[in-house]
Amino acid sequence: MVPLLLILIPLLTGLTAFFIKNEKAVRSWVLLSSGLTLSISLLGLTVLKEDKFLQFQCEWLQTLGSSFSVRLDGMGQLLCLLNAVAYPLILLATWNSSYKKSHNFFALMLLAQAGMMGVFLAMDALLFYFFWELALIPMYFLCSIWGGEKRIAVTFKFFIYTFVGSLLMLIGILFIYSHSPSHSFDIASFYEIHISSKQQQLVFWLFFIAFAIKMPIFPFHTWQPDTYEQAPTATTMVLSGVMVKMGVFGLIRWLLPVVPVASYQWGDVITTMAIIGMIYASLIAIQQDDLKRLVAYSSIAHIGLMCAAIFAENQSGMQGVMIQMFNHGINIIGLWIVVEIIERQFGTRKISELGGLAQKAPAMALLFVIVALANLALPLTNAFPGEFLMFNGLFNSLVTKYSVWFTAFAGISIILAAVYTLNMIRKVFYGNMNELTATVRDVRSNEKLALGIIVILIFCIGVYPQALLNVTKEFSEAIVKKADILPLFRGH
Amino acid sequence: MSITQILFWFLSVVALFSALMVITSKNPVYSVLWLIATFFAISGHYILLNAQFLAIVNIIVYAGAIMVLFLFVIMLMNLNKETEPQKNRWQKMAGAVAGGCLLLVLVAALKDSDIKQQQALVNGGSIGLIKNLGKELFTTYVIPFEISSVLFLSAMVGAVVIGKKE
Amino acid sequence: MINGLGRNRFSRTGVSLVGCGTILGSFILSIWVFIQVKDGNTHVADYFDFISVGSLKISFAFQIDQLSSIFLLIITGIGFLIHVYSTSYMKEEKPEHFGRYFSFLNLFIFSMLLLVMGANFVIMFIGWEGVGLCSYLLIGYWFKKQEYNKAANKAFIMNRIGDLAFLIAIFWLINKLGTVSYTEVFSSANLAKLKAGDITIITLLLFAGATGKSAQIPLYTWLPDAMAGPTPVSALIHAATMVTAGIYMIARSNLLFSLSSVTMDVVAYVGLATALLAATIALKQNDIKKVLAYSTVSQLGYMFLALGAGAYSAGVFHVMTHAFFKALLFLAAGSVIHAMSGEQDIRKMGGLGKKIKITFITFLIGCIAIAGIPPFSGFFSKDAILLAVYVKNPVLYGIALFGALLTAFYMFRLLFITFSGSNRGSEEQKQHLHESPSSMTIPLIILAVLSVVGGLVGIPELFMKGGDKFSAFLLPVIAQQDAHTVSHATEYMLMALSTGLVIITIIFAWFQFRNYQQKESSGFGKVLENKWFVDELYEKIIVNPLNKLGDFFNAIFEKSVIDGLVNGVGKLVNYSSRQLRLLQSGQVGLYVLLMVVSMVLIFVLQFFLRK
Amino acid sequence: MPINYYIFLSVALFCIGIVGVLTRRNAIIIFMCIELMLNAVNLLLVAFSKMHYKTALLAGDAATTAGTDGQLFVFFIMVVAAAEVSVGLAIIVMMYRNIHSVDVNFLNRLKH
Amino acid sequence: MNALIVSALLGVLMMFSGILLKQKKALRNVAIAGMVLLLMLNVLEMAGIVLFKIDTKGMMVFDRFALLFTTIAFASTLLYLLLSARDMEKVGINYAEYFALIFFILCGITLTASFKSLLILFLGIEIISIPLYILTGSDKKNLKSNEASLKYFLLGSFSTGLLLMGIALIYGARGTFYTNDITVFTEAKPSALIVAGMLLVLFSMSFKVSAAPFHFWTPDVYDGAPTVFTSFMATIVKAAFFIAFIRLFDDAFGLLQSKWQLLVAIITVATLFIGNITAVFQQSVKRMLAYSSIAQAGFMMLSLFAMNTDAKEGLLLYTAAYSLATIGIFAVLIKMNDYSFDGFNGFARQQPLLAATTTIFLLSLAGIPLTGGFLAKFYMLKAVMISGDHLWLVIVAIFMAAISVYYYFRVIQAMYFKEGDSPPIEVSRGFKWTLVLLAALVILLGIFPSLLLNWLYF
């Protein structure tokens, strides 16, 4: 019941929102909807823990071998929660931004939320694919209609890029389907397939490219900075906070356990790619003058680490990735909120045109610095346990011979992350004010509330990450066990 | 060489020659006339194959009705001169070569077919007679026959639509 | 123990009260703790599972034993003094900045306490990064000046480099032992499990982490720049406490380090090299705080030298004495700066000794202490180090002694230039010259007293039966290595040698700088003045290439290669579309021709190419 | 007569028709060439019909009507051809009325 | 059988009502009523109620597949008439005759959907083609329409010639026109006559469904024909040809699959490639849709390639989804003043409902999930995938589908993201509701395809 509600609430409210033409009303409606989603998600996490609440299945497309099967499991819980938390935050933070035809804007946002929920919940490959696309389409419209100057071309590139990826995934799904023993799209039958190593590699790449584009992993990332730059900030928050997690999520649920042998064979290559991407993106981020692009590249670097940690294929890495997905979502939304405030006030995102904001906007500076430091994975902020576990996983990976080197090089990126983050803080918030920034006003109460919640989350999770780790514990154990191919070797 | 064979070869040569003349004549009227000649040759073949009904229909419908219609249209348009300017030579050449190749390929493909030993019955058999055909047409083939009326209806409506002055 | 952050809503007095009060509370608690652990107890308080994944369990736990209690005392004690000092030093700041200052300072104390009290490496790491953060925040405290902010960034980033090594060391430990808690890692069973190679790597990595935090070669350059922060901060963080975290860490892991002679040598040599290098640079610096900063680096080098020589307790002892006299020196310098209205260049000072007596005297005491003249505290700790080094290798001893002489020389150079001779400052500064208020001088005096007598807790057995209490106290934590192999005579001789040489050096310095006049330095002096051009070197070989690389990636690689590939596909499609549509010429003849040609081709394929 | 002769003859006529379509640009002549192709088919069908008839005869079925369907097919082809001609010529005439030409090379308003 | 006879009769009825009824609205209503009747009778036949029981001597068989397709075609035609019948007025004066021709075409469609004899196939194709030649040229004053008509006629006749040659060769080899008898047993080596005939038939059918390299007529004809008829040609008629295509190859050459599968693959790839790539650079939406119809044909060819149950089910779904979507787009396009992409600029602001439905149609054509187009494509790919080791074909198809997004989304971009100032267009309320119904059907097919496909079995 819970997963069904999680999908249906945003879906139905989203559809209704198209018809609420009054801006105030639609805002409240959306806030109500997202609040409801959040509370249901929390209920699912705390009270309704029995299987009967967390599962829903009904017949659908049975001739195709597919059914409407959704379930909340460990990772799903966390990501649905992220999705549910993100929306109220975003709404709060952008309460003052006005959008023309706002009912359409919010309706599309909710549809995207429904799509993402579905992705996180689907237990059927075809259903997964459906939601995967359902999440993408509203994004396309959101970015193209309400985005910046170059929005059309940029968004289109984003769309085509991800669409190509998802089509490849579709081939992969079909391929597995046609080789699955029960000719079914159910995830259980996907986990049972036996195909040769060559076929596994094929499927691996088909899936991986889709996920790599979504995440994005170097060198599939070029859509991302442009899109983040052009999209309206509320959408960017959804994109970077929640949507990119779809790729990571996909890797964990749909790739590693399905084709463990190929994942093992290509693990080193992927990890290398991810780590090159981390350093590459960090170096570029150092050179960026545009706040949005800077955050975008930083996101690439962070996601690269998650990808690398996934292919470490051990529990430390896996759980690290899972909580990091949540934390990165929270943190990056925080960053975007501040970027949005800055852009709205000054009409520019150029770091070189800003400066000295801390003098007149100490609250903003403080909140931003905290979020930025969390982005750096400073201890006692939420990102630290995640990164710690991921690095630990990477280092202690049994499936690669180069774990030390991987860790060392990945580690370089955390140094570089310090460089660009601190430089940004220094140039934007410190130093002397110029004519432009002298007009700064501090954060409004709604923004403060949103950022405040984020900061509280940052510290709570930072101090007691075990709460989240417990949620994903069993799930990650199961995944790691499924992905483990060492018994195969022992068997032969 | 029996008379039938002589006739066969003769008719074949006539048919091929006049067909070639159809496509090479500069004047459209000549083309029509050569085409009629071809049809006659083909009708000759039909007779040779003892398909009298078709031979007659061929002459009446094709040579008689259709070709007259063609001729009529050509005359109407005043195309009875060598109005056609020289077509692009390369395209002509290419067309001829392509057609030739197709012929070559088809012949090469079909020459060793499994029925190459078989013969077509010449000068005998009654299936081509009007009695047999008629019986068959109005029993087994009555549905297609009726359906072809729809075809004619649509052609008629079509001719009206196209031809009617607005 | 965990302080509430004094936030900026309070009035200034409120902030000072909260800030100082909490630290005082901590201090009192520390004393209580100290008494508790005096007789060799170790308390481990396990609060909750911080991270527990698979077989890896990291709990949020504190461990208090002798080593940490010493550090607790130093941190809270000196911290308290400096808080008190700060209340007046910083009083010209705006209220909210004043509050910010104290909240940072308290946050620092919190992190530092976390660092020393953590019961495992991860908690230590948390504090470790936390102090780095506070250092960053406090260096960049005057955030209007981009120079300061750059210094702050530099400090943080260099620390991060070290942190990374530390982190990898932790992973290595997890990999080999599956645990990070001290009690388990240092249990003999676990230590026996480790291979020699692993130990060497782990300890080297830990040491690399320490070089970042404790400003050793090659990561020392941030510390002098860190003097951009308010002077009390320099005193607290960049002299007395945070920078000694590295020493704490190595002392904490002494069991591990002792198992790897390679690492021990590396630690010793790096420490010595740092000590010498920093000392030479300090000879030519003109900023009063910079001199002290290099001196700190140099003294930290000595501490590492001690650790490398296996004299852990000597190292920790020096940490303590150094905390006293260096905090004193910094605070005194702060007082000088305060008196000179913010002037830090010693070339513009001079003759201050008469005007600000208390400062002068306390500064003098600090100098004597650092120079190592008995019976001041510095003498005992430095002597313990030198002795340990002598045992390890007499040549090293010689070099270390030379470094000690340099220390004496530049410290007294500083003293004489600042306080003797005639005042070279502007008229206004001369007018303004005054002694600091009592809230500043009292900490100075307390520290001066401590600098004088602090060494006595570690007074060697040579002078007093039952001496060397310090080492004895630390015995449960630090296995005693330095069994005395030198005779008492040698020990006396060494002491006399060092003391004598130091005094000669001081006298030499007196003649040199009694009446300091500004003059251009040349040749080698220039190199020293420019700090051996190390910063420039780093800039050239690391920062610039990275920037260039980033530029290249950003401007060229990203746009033309990766994005170019993606867009290229689109362009290719577009181009082929433009070409392909020309096929659709509108000519029926061509259409038929193409159809016939493809028919021919398909026939050929079907009949003649396929078997 | 060996059936191959008829096959080759028909195919030859058929290809001549195709060549005509390819090389001429007068719409009427192209149309005539198409009629030629149809006639080639007709001839082939009749020949096959007689072939099948003969085969059936040789198999011993004296009263066979095998092959009738082939000739009837020819009949239908003629029917269709007649209908097609009426429509085709109407279209050509309409074309001629508008542009006073039946040259297919002038048919190039629609391209790319 | 019901449909066959009634559609012919309706054609005749329309011919006469053209004389009797002078009011166009009345004519339209008669046509629509006739269409409803036709649809109902066809549905009745699916339920087992057959009004006319005539022995076709096995030349036709009205099986579920045929009936379901004719139902789809009739339903699409009904919607088409509801949306676009009014626009036929603009084409010319022969309003009643257009309806008559459409009914004749439907008669032909019934034939091509249910033939078991090559003769019926031939007649069906001709009954469809001849009225189409006329409809294409029905805008007599328009040179483009003339030109399209003539081109279509010449090329169409040419392809008929090919078809007949093929049939003749097959007849030569087998002595029968019944499709089931052509390859009733497996032979070690099929007769060259059959193979050659099959190829010629393949070419001809490829021509009819506008598969490359026999597609050249398509863009020109679709572009030149009056838009209202392009809509009909590009959807229902093309679907009918496809049904004939797959039926023929299933019945007659199913056992020879190894002989033609590679060729079909080549044709499919070429079609996908040419259709999609060329569509990218078009400036006119109408012409783009023509190329897109080629591209879609490429996808439908996949069902021919795979030739299994999934393929047939999928083809039905595909024809339905594709027809509905394309009819919808064309219905909107007819209303536009400017057929170029720029003509759609700012359309969403002017006509939000039309823009929204058009978007749904375009998404369906592009194959975005939750629309019928996606499931249709999905069925095709799945059919190919389970038919054996043909991953490469699927990958090609997928990449081409990705390219197709490019040109479909150009329209969406123009409608939603660009500013335009074209004069407003007038549409009736009924038109809007029909369009919404159409869009709803497209989405319904995308979510519950079983609503349609279950009819095949139950």
PDB file of N, CA and C in Angstrom, chain D residues 14 31 34 37-38 41 48-49 51-52 67 69-70 73 80 84 87-88 91-92 94-95 98-99 107-112, chain E residues 119 122 126 130 137 140 143-144 146-147 149-151 153-154 157-158 161 164-165 167-168 171-172 175 177 220 282 287 291:
ATOM      1  N   PHE D  14       9.503  -7.968 -70.338  1.00  0.00           N
ATOM      2  CA  PHE D  14       9.352  -7.260 -69.062  1.00  0.00           C
ATOM      3  C   PHE D  14      10.487  -6.260 -68.870  1.00  0.00           C
ATOM      4  N   PHE D  31       3.890   5.039 -69.347  1.00  0.00           N
ATOM      5  CA  PHE D  31       2.708   4.266 -69.018  1.00  0.00           C
ATOM      6  C   PHE D  31       2.549   3.091 -69.987  1.00  0.00           C
ATOM      7  N   ILE D  34       4.729   0.388 -69.090  1.00  0.00           N
ATOM      8  CA  ILE D  34       4.193  -0.401 -67.982  1.00  0.00           C
ATOM      9  C   ILE D  34       3.184  -1.411 -68.493  1.00  0.00           C
ATOM     10  N   MET D  37       4.971  -4.265 -69.724  1.00  0.00           N
ATOM     11  CA  MET D  37       5.375  -5.160 -68.633  1.00  0.00           C
ATOM     12  C   MET D  37       4.223  -6.081 -68.253  1.00  0.00           C
ATOM     13  N   LEU D  38       3.032  -5.498 -68.163  1.00  0.00           N
ATOM     14  CA  LEU D  38       1.875  -6.308 -67.784  1.00  0.00           C
ATOM     15  C   LEU D  38       1.631  -7.407 -68.831  1.00  0.00           C
ATOM     16  N   VAL D  41       3.850 -10.259 -68.397  1.00  0.00           N
ATOM     17  CA  VAL D  41       3.362 -11.102 -67.315  1.00  0.00           C
ATOM     18  C   VAL D  41       2.232 -11.999 -67.825  1.00  0.00           C
ATOM     19  N   PHE D  48       2.586 -20.614 -68.408  1.00  0.00           N
ATOM     20  CA  PHE D  48       2.611 -21.466 -67.228  1.00  0.00           C
ATOM     21  C   PHE D  48       1.321 -22.267 -67.116  1.00  0.00           C
ATOM     22  N   SER D  49       0.220 -21.587 -67.429  1.00  0.00           N
ATOM     23  CA  SER D  49      -1.057 -22.281 -67.328  1.00  0.00           C
ATOM     24  C   SER D  49      -1.063 -23.515 -68.226  1.00  0.00           C
ATOM     25  N   MET D  51       1.552 -25.051 -69.221  1.00  0.00           N
ATOM     26  CA  MET D  51       2.546 -25.980 -68.701  1.00  0.00           C
ATOM     27  C   MET D  51       1.916 -26.872 -67.627  1.00  0.00           C
ATOM     28  N   HIS D  52       1.216 -26.207 -66.722  1.00  0.00           N
ATOM     29  CA  HIS D  52       0.592 -26.976 -65.648  1.00  0.00           C
ATOM     30  C   HIS D  52      -0.457 -27.917 -66.209  1.00  0.00           C
ATOM     31  N   GLY D  67      -4.582 -25.179 -64.695  1.00  0.00           N
ATOM     32  CA  GLY D  67      -4.087 -24.100 -65.525  1.00  0.00           C
ATOM     33  C   GLY D  67      -5.149 -23.086 -65.883  1.00  0.00           C
ATOM     34  N   ASP D  69      -6.856 -21.381 -63.858  1.00  0.00           N
ATOM     35  CA  ASP D  69      -6.706 -20.226 -62.966  1.00  0.00           C
ATOM     36  C   ASP D  69      -5.693 -19.235 -63.500  1.00  0.00           C
ATOM     37  N   GLY D  70      -4.662 -19.748 -64.155  1.00  0.00           N
ATOM     38  CA  GLY D  70      -3.654 -18.849 -64.704  1.00  0.00           C
ATOM     39  C   GLY D  70      -4.260 -17.940 -65.753  1.00  0.00           C
ATOM     40  N   PHE D  73      -6.473 -15.424 -64.271  1.00  0.00           N
ATOM     41  CA  PHE D  73      -5.692 -14.340 -63.660  1.00  0.00           C
ATOM     42  C   PHE D  73      -5.345 -13.306 -64.717  1.00  0.00           C
ATOM     43  N   VAL D  80      -8.022  -5.068 -64.620  1.00  0.00           N
ATOM     44  CA  VAL D  80      -7.384  -4.046 -63.805  1.00  0.00           C
ATOM     45  C   VAL D  80      -6.645  -3.055 -64.680  1.00  0.00           C
ATOM     46  N   GLU D  84      -7.029   0.835 -64.740  1.00  0.00           N
ATOM     47  CA  GLU D  84      -5.871   1.674 -64.462  1.00  0.00           C
ATOM     48  C   GLU D  84      -5.650   2.678 -65.571  1.00  0.00           C
ATOM     49  N   VAL D  87      -7.978   5.640 -65.318  1.00  0.00           N
ATOM     50  CA  VAL D  87      -7.556   6.591 -64.294  1.00  0.00           C
ATOM     51  C   VAL D  87      -6.256   7.273 -64.674  1.00  0.00           C
ATOM     52  N   GLY D  88      -5.326   6.447 -65.172  1.00  0.00           N
ATOM     53  CA  GLY D  88      -4.006   6.987 -65.488  1.00  0.00           C
ATOM     54  C   GLY D  88      -4.081   8.061 -66.538  1.00  0.00           C
ATOM     55  N   ILE D  91      -5.433  11.201 -65.215  1.00  0.00           N
ATOM     56  CA  ILE D  91      -4.438  11.980 -64.452  1.00  0.00           C
ATOM     57  C   ILE D  91      -3.491  12.698 -65.397  1.00  0.00           C
ATOM     58  N   ILE D  92      -3.066  11.964 -66.425  1.00  0.00           N
ATOM     59  CA  ILE D  92      -2.116  12.581 -67.358  1.00  0.00           C
ATOM     60  C   ILE D  92      -2.768  13.783 -68.046  1.00  0.00           C
ATOM     61  N   MET D  94      -5.162  15.595 -66.901  1.00  0.00           N
ATOM     62  CA  MET D  94      -5.271  16.685 -65.925  1.00  0.00           C
ATOM     63  C   MET D  94      -3.946  17.434 -65.799  1.00  0.00           C
ATOM     64  N   MET D  95      -2.901  16.643 -65.759  1.00  0.00           N
ATOM     65  CA  MET D  95      -1.560  17.219 -65.671  1.00  0.00           C
ATOM     66  C   MET D  95      -1.304  18.123 -66.877  1.00  0.00           C
ATOM     67  N   ASN D  98      -2.855  21.438 -66.884  1.00  0.00           N
ATOM     68  CA  ASN D  98      -2.254  22.434 -65.994  1.00  0.00           C
ATOM     69  C   ASN D  98      -0.911  22.942 -66.464  1.00  0.00           C
ATOM     70  N   ILE D  99      -0.056  22.027 -66.918  1.00  0.00           N
ATOM     71  CA  ILE D  99       1.286  22.519 -67.262  1.00  0.00           C
ATOM     72  C   ILE D  99       1.613  22.344 -68.737  1.00  0.00           C
ATOM     73  N   LEU D 107       8.335  17.232 -63.504  1.00  0.00           N
ATOM     74  CA  LEU D 107       7.704  16.928 -62.214  1.00  0.00           C
ATOM     75  C   LEU D 107       8.728  17.065 -61.101  1.00  0.00           C
ATOM     76  N   ASN D 108       9.100  18.262 -60.800  1.00  0.00           N
ATOM     77  CA  ASN D 108      10.101  18.371 -59.747  1.00  0.00           C
ATOM     78  C   ASN D 108       9.772  19.482 -58.769  1.00  0.00           C
ATOM     79  N   ARG D 109       8.506  19.754 -58.640  1.00  0.00           N
ATOM     80  CA  ARG D 109       8.131  20.695 -57.580  1.00  0.00           C
ATOM     81  C   ARG D 109       8.319  20.050 -56.206  1.00  0.00           C
ATOM     82  N   LEU D 110       8.119  18.746 -56.220  1.00  0.00           N
ATOM     83  CA  LEU D 110       8.221  18.015 -54.963  1.00  0.00           C
ATOM     84  C   LEU D 110       9.566  17.329 -54.916  1.00  0.00           C
ATOM     85  N   LYS D 111      10.405  17.789 -54.042  1.00  0.00           N
ATOM     86  CA  LYS D 111      11.684  17.073 -53.890  1.00  0.00           C
ATOM     87  C   LYS D 111      12.287  17.364 -52.529  1.00  0.00           C
ATOM     88  N   HIS D 112      13.344  16.659 -52.270  1.00  0.00           N
ATOM     89  CA  HIS D 112      14.111  16.727 -51.026  1.00  0.00           C
ATOM     90  C   HIS D 112      13.261  16.398 -49.812  1.00  0.00           C
TER      91      HIS D 112
ATOM     92  N   LEU E 119      -4.680 -13.693 -56.015  1.00  0.00           N
ATOM     93  CA  LEU E 119      -5.573 -12.907 -56.859  1.00  0.00           C
ATOM     94  C   LEU E 119      -6.304 -11.853 -56.025  1.00  0.00           C
ATOM     95  N   PHE E 122      -4.010  -9.169 -55.122  1.00  0.00           N
ATOM     96  CA  PHE E 122      -3.789  -8.251 -56.243  1.00  0.00           C
ATOM     97  C   PHE E 122      -4.980  -7.299 -56.398  1.00  0.00           C
ATOM     98  N   GLU E 126      -5.079  -3.253 -55.792  1.00  0.00           N
ATOM     99  CA  GLU E 126      -5.499  -2.327 -56.848  1.00  0.00           C
ATOM    100  C   GLU E 126      -6.692  -1.494 -56.397  1.00  0.00           C
ATOM    101  N   ILE E 130      -6.005   2.454 -56.776  1.00  0.00           N
ATOM    102  CA  ILE E 130      -6.604   3.329 -57.787  1.00  0.00           C
ATOM    103  C   ILE E 130      -7.335   4.517 -57.150  1.00  0.00           C
ATOM    104  N   GLY E 137      -4.600  13.212 -56.446  1.00  0.00           N
ATOM    105  CA  GLY E 137      -4.686  14.301 -57.422  1.00  0.00           C
ATOM    106  C   GLY E 137      -5.957  15.100 -57.325  1.00  0.00           C
ATOM    107  N   LYS E 140      -7.236  19.575 -57.960  1.00  0.00           N
ATOM    108  CA  LYS E 140      -6.838  19.596 -59.364  1.00  0.00           C
ATOM    109  C   LYS E 140      -6.103  20.853 -59.795  1.00  0.00           C
ATOM    110  N   LEU E 143      -0.714  22.285 -58.569  1.00  0.00           N
ATOM    111  CA  LEU E 143       0.267  21.555 -59.364  1.00  0.00           C
ATOM    112  C   LEU E 143       0.965  20.475 -58.561  1.00  0.00           C
ATOM    113  N   LYS E 144       1.158  20.765 -57.305  1.00  0.00           N
ATOM    114  CA  LYS E 144       1.830  19.765 -56.469  1.00  0.00           C
ATOM    115  C   LYS E 144       0.985  18.510 -56.370  1.00  0.00           C
ATOM    116  N   ASN E 146      -1.229  17.519 -58.569  1.00  0.00           N
ATOM    117  CA  ASN E 146      -1.135  16.859 -59.875  1.00  0.00           C
ATOM    118  C   ASN E 146       0.122  16.011 -59.960  1.00  0.00           C
ATOM    119  N   GLU E 147       1.181  16.681 -59.629  1.00  0.00           N
ATOM    120  CA  GLU E 147       2.475  16.023 -59.766  1.00  0.00           C
ATOM    121  C   GLU E 147       2.538  14.780 -58.897  1.00  0.00           C
ATOM    122  N   SER E 149       0.133  13.025 -57.819  1.00  0.00           N
ATOM    123  CA  SER E 149      -0.759  12.006 -58.366  1.00  0.00           C
ATOM    124  C   SER E 149      -0.094  11.243 -59.496  1.00  0.00           C
ATOM    125  N   LEU E 150       0.506  11.983 -60.407  1.00  0.00           N
ATOM    126  CA  LEU E 150       1.118  11.330 -61.549  1.00  0.00           C
ATOM    127  C   LEU E 150       2.292  10.458 -61.115  1.00  0.00           C
ATOM    128  N   LYS E 151       3.079  11.006 -60.225  1.00  0.00           N
ATOM    129  CA  LYS E 151       4.225  10.215 -59.745  1.00  0.00           C
ATOM    130  C   LYS E 151       3.742   8.941 -59.078  1.00  0.00           C
ATOM    131  N   PHE E 153       0.979   7.464 -59.481  1.00  0.00           N
ATOM    132  CA  PHE E 153       0.373   6.548 -60.440  1.00  0.00           C
ATOM    133  C   PHE E 153       1.436   5.778 -61.209  1.00  0.00           C
ATOM    134  N   LEU E 154       2.405   6.508 -61.741  1.00  0.00           N
ATOM    135  CA  LEU E 154       3.423   5.835 -62.555  1.00  0.00           C
ATOM    136  C   LEU E 154       4.197   4.806 -61.737  1.00  0.00           C
ATOM    137  N   SER E 157       1.950   1.872 -60.649  1.00  0.00           N
ATOM    138  CA  SER E 157       1.707   0.900 -61.711  1.00  0.00           C
ATOM    139  C   SER E 157       2.946   0.054 -61.940  1.00  0.00           C
ATOM    140  N   PHE E 158       4.060   0.716 -61.907  1.00  0.00           N
ATOM    141  CA  PHE E 158       5.317  -0.005 -62.084  1.00  0.00           C
ATOM    142  C   PHE E 158       5.443  -1.109 -61.033  1.00  0.00           C
ATOM    143  N   GLY E 161       3.303  -3.943 -61.719  1.00  0.00           N
ATOM    144  CA  GLY E 161       3.959  -4.820 -62.691  1.00  0.00           C
ATOM    145  C   GLY E 161       4.888  -5.805 -62.011  1.00  0.00           C
ATOM    146  N   LEU E 164       2.928  -8.465 -60.234  1.00  0.00           N
ATOM    147  CA  LEU E 164       2.324  -9.449 -61.128  1.00  0.00           C
ATOM    148  C   LEU E 164       3.377 -10.408 -61.643  1.00  0.00           C
ATOM    149  N   MET E 165       4.552  -9.877 -61.962  1.00  0.00           N
ATOM    150  CA  MET E 165       5.628 -10.752 -62.436  1.00  0.00           C
ATOM    151  C   MET E 165       5.963 -11.768 -61.354  1.00  0.00           C
ATOM    152  N   ILE E 167       3.988 -12.826 -58.981  1.00  0.00           N
ATOM    153  CA  ILE E 167       2.905 -13.802 -58.865  1.00  0.00           C
ATOM    154  C   ILE E 167       2.997 -14.817 -59.992  1.00  0.00           C
ATOM    155  N   ALA E 168       3.310 -14.321 -61.188  1.00  0.00           N
ATOM    156  CA  ALA E 168       3.403 -15.224 -62.337  1.00  0.00           C
ATOM    157  C   ALA E 168       4.491 -16.270 -62.106  1.00  0.00           C
ATOM    158  N   TYR E 171       3.379 -18.731 -59.630  1.00  0.00           N
ATOM    159  CA  TYR E 171       2.391 -19.606 -60.244  1.00  0.00           C
ATOM    160  C   TYR E 171       3.086 -20.659 -61.103  1.00  0.00           C
ATOM    161  N   GLY E 172       4.106 -20.186 -61.808  1.00  0.00           N
ATOM    162  CA  GLY E 172       4.843 -21.122 -62.643  1.00  0.00           C
ATOM    163  C   GLY E 172       5.413 -22.270 -61.836  1.00  0.00           C
ATOM    164  N   GLY E 175       1.753 -23.611 -59.595  1.00  0.00           N
ATOM    165  CA  GLY E 175       0.483 -23.884 -60.249  1.00  0.00           C
ATOM    166  C   GLY E 175      -0.734 -23.519 -59.430  1.00  0.00           C
ATOM    167  N   PHE E 177      -2.626 -20.201 -56.866  1.00  0.00           N
ATOM    168  CA  PHE E 177      -2.539 -18.846 -56.312  1.00  0.00           C
ATOM    169  C   PHE E 177      -2.858 -18.832 -54.831  1.00  0.00           C
ATOM    170  N   ASP E 220       7.302  12.574 -51.745  1.00  0.00           N
ATOM    171  CA  ASP E 220       6.718  13.464 -52.744  1.00  0.00           C
ATOM    172  C   ASP E 220       5.206  13.359 -52.744  1.00  0.00           C
ATOM    173  N   GLN E 282      14.254  18.222 -42.541  1.00  0.00           N
ATOM    174  CA  GLN E 282      13.099  18.786 -43.238  1.00  0.00           C
ATOM    175  C   GLN E 282      12.671  20.109 -42.605  1.00  0.00           C
ATOM    176  N   ARG E 287       6.143  17.258 -44.683  1.00  0.00           N
ATOM    177  CA  ARG E 287       7.153  16.418 -45.313  1.00  0.00           C
ATOM    178  C   ARG E 287       7.909  15.608 -44.267  1.00  0.00           C
ATOM    179  N   TYR E 291       8.448  11.513 -44.092  1.00  0.00           N
ATOM    180  CA  TYR E 291       9.656  10.735 -43.792  1.00  0.00           C
ATOM    181  C   TYR E 291       9.468   9.918 -42.516  1.00  0.00           C
TER     182      TYR E 291
END
